[in-house]
Amino acid sequence: MLLDIQNLTLGLPGAARPLLAEVSLRVGAGETVGLVGESGSGKSTTAKTVLRLLPEAASVTGRVLVDGTDVLALDGAGLRAHRAGTVAMVHQDPRSALNPVRRVGDFLVERLTSTGTTDRRTARAKAVELLGAVGLSEPERRFGQRPHELSGGMLQRVVIAGALAAEPRLLLADESTSALDVTTQAEILALLRSLREQRDLGMLFITHDLHLAAAFCDRVYVMYAGRVVEQQEADRLFTHARHPYTRGLLACSPELEDIDRALEPIPGRPPSLSDTFTGCPFATRCPHAEPECGTWIPEPVPLPGGGTAACRRLADLPEGPVEQPVLAKRSPA
Amino acid sequence: MSAIETRPEAPLLVADGLTKTYRLPGGERLTAADRVSFTVPRGGSLGVVGESGSGKSTVARMLVGLVRPDAGTVAVDGRDRATRPPSFGRAAHRLARAREIQMVFQDPYISLDPRLTARHCLRTSLRLHGRDAGDGRIAALLDQVGLGAREAGARPHELSGGQCQRLAIARALAVDPRVLVLDEAVAALDVSIQAQILRLLDEIRRDTEVALVFVSHDLAVVRHITEETVVMRRGTVVEQGPTSRVLGAPEDPYTRLLLASVPRRGWDPADAERARAEADAA
């Protein structure tokens, strides 16, 4: 297993509850794994632990294994090599990832020379090759351009080229297409998919968009309040979502098809870090909650079709596609 | 008003030939909106969709009066918004225009005054327009958007993003506008909160007959809550008509490309690539 996170719990002094609670997650080589949740659910924090980018004074238990090496136990040279070589991360905003006063080619050469390519001329040739590999036209000319001369989609390609410079085995994509226009997003997703195939990359794909995750990923983890509440194969998530939160997300996400379906909002709001829970964190918003849910510490329950869901009422919950209340057709006024 | 009563079929909002050109550094010109026209009936809802740089926000700002069009007119109830009736002073005309069309922006933390509590925010707007600013009226407005007594005394930083957006909507509704323009008003919200706000807007539209102009990049949202759709690209309207037709059976290759790019069940990014080839060929 390329990435194997085991029972990761991360706490901060002063926080009312842990940022991450018992998170377990696996990504195989060549596999795209989605991580979905609303703001504050712990998706980005989970990804950052893979690079051991933790908040100061965080207390951590559990293990984060990349290729069998525990990242949390690394230090000094080992950690630097891990961050520079094995794993790369692509963030949401490419403009803040690049130095605005330097050429985009310099950004790549700097990465290449700091990860093994010693000769600058070789590094330059490699940089141009990388710009071509991420689908930029005229890579020679792009090399000499500065970030303000390129569009957001082109810049995200440059950032991806930088991420690939050290030939990583694992790519962490944190909302890396969310800020792009929808047609540009499709281009970048096509690029990520072909790079994964060519290079056998494992990918942890973080997004708030459940439909995007289910369409793009092989497996999807759904997070809520720092916990993984459900994990399934992406296709099955649409037809066999089991956790009430996942089903709630599906019922409230607008779709292009099914427009006669009324959007069913989840009542309440996503929990903040000051909210504490004695049991299932979703209980207060859950339509199936019983008083006992308030004291039940969530644990993953295996599902018959593969995957897990952390809900104590699984046996009594509806199965199959999310029920879709049909809107009464509004007659034109 | 009488025009509506005698001719109930007359549209409430008419945008006719809206055009705006900006001068760029270096002498070039950018046409942000080129002869954009549409109508919205009373209580209707119109979506304006497009990607960044399509001109959709420029159109929204021309409707409200934040940007003055180079050509074209915006009329509400048959009255051109740019023409001041002789009986109105400048300030009175400006306020009357604001009462006709109100706007809700994407980021409520920027569009709301951080120093004002929710109650104070609404009172300021009501007083400005000479309306009843009593506690009862304010409580009713907050209740209409699902905010209670605790939120009434809170400042924006003490409210969540969804609650702030509710307050921004309450402030817009406070002056009983005929038209509400929402520029990416749900884009920054978590999806469970987004659904709450969309449902709220739908209820308000049914209860008050306010017309909605919904500017968004999100085709799925527009498909759900609008009756008519305008698709814009680089300042021009490429397609417009009933939402079910425009987003269900699009005729323009660019609209098809937009739709093919939206991730959904069984979607493959390669679908978008094919649609792009067709759009480029057209």
mmCIF file with all atom_site columns, C-alpha atoms in Angstrom, chain A residues 23 46 48 58 80 87 102 129 140 188 191 218 227 233 236-237 249 251 286 288 326:
data_model
loop_
_atom_site.group_PDB
_atom_site.id
_atom_site.type_symbol
_atom_site.label_atom_id
_atom_site.label_alt_id
_atom_site.label_comp_id
_atom_site.label_asym_id
_atom_site.label_entity_id
_atom_site.label_seq_id
_atom_site.pdbx_PDB_ins_code
_atom_site.Cartn_x
_atom_site.Cartn_y
_atom_site.Cartn_z
_atom_site.occupancy
_atom_site.B_iso_or_equiv
_atom_site.pdbx_formal_charge
_atom_site.auth_seq_id
_atom_site.auth_comp_id
_atom_site.auth_asym_id
_atom_site.auth_atom_id
_atom_site.pdbx_PDB_model_num
ATOM 1  C CA . VAL A 1 23  ? -8.836  8.547  10.652  1.00 0.00 ? 23  VAL A CA 1
ATOM 2  C CA . THR A 1 46  ? -5.449  14.774 6.752   1.00 0.00 ? 46  THR A CA 1
ATOM 3  C CA . LYS A 1 48  ? -1.050  17.711 5.283   1.00 0.00 ? 48  LYS A CA 1
ATOM 4  C CA . ALA A 1 58  ? -0.262  19.382 17.834  1.00 0.00 ? 58  ALA A CA 1
ATOM 5  C CA . ARG A 1 80  ? 13.316  16.564 3.713   1.00 0.00 ? 80  ARG A CA 1
ATOM 6  C CA . VAL A 1 87  ? 5.052   13.064 -2.179  1.00 0.00 ? 87  VAL A CA 1
ATOM 7  C CA . ARG A 1 102 ? 10.191  35.109 -11.498 1.00 0.00 ? 102 ARG A CA 1
ATOM 8  C CA . GLU A 1 129 ? 9.945   18.817 -21.303 1.00 0.00 ? 129 GLU A CA 1
ATOM 9  C CA . GLU A 1 140 ? 10.033  26.926 -24.814 1.00 0.00 ? 140 GLU A CA 1
ATOM 10 C CA . ILE A 1 188 ? -6.963  19.636 -15.679 1.00 0.00 ? 188 ILE A CA 1
ATOM 11 C CA . LEU A 1 191 ? -4.439  15.800 -17.483 1.00 0.00 ? 191 LEU A CA 1
ATOM 12 C CA . ASP A 1 218 ? -11.901 4.985  -7.750  1.00 0.00 ? 218 ASP A CA 1
ATOM 13 C CA . ARG A 1 227 ? -13.936 11.547 11.254  1.00 0.00 ? 227 ARG A CA 1
ATOM 14 C CA . GLU A 1 233 ? -16.152 2.483  -4.226  1.00 0.00 ? 233 GLU A CA 1
ATOM 15 C CA . ARG A 1 236 ? -21.496 2.469  -5.398  1.00 0.00 ? 236 ARG A CA 1
ATOM 16 C CA . LEU A 1 237 ? -21.583 5.751  -3.501  1.00 0.00 ? 237 LEU A CA 1
ATOM 17 C CA . LEU A 1 249 ? -25.061 15.418 0.876   1.00 0.00 ? 249 LEU A CA 1
ATOM 18 C CA . ALA A 1 251 ? -29.934 14.844 -1.507  1.00 0.00 ? 251 ALA A CA 1
ATOM 19 C CA . CYS A 1 286 ? -29.471 13.326 11.497  1.00 0.00 ? 286 CYS A CA 1
ATOM 20 C CA . HIS A 1 288 ? -32.487 8.800  11.921  1.00 0.00 ? 288 HIS A CA 1
ATOM 21 C CA . VAL A 1 326 ? -40.347 15.095 -6.575  1.00 0.00 ? 326 VAL A CA 1
#
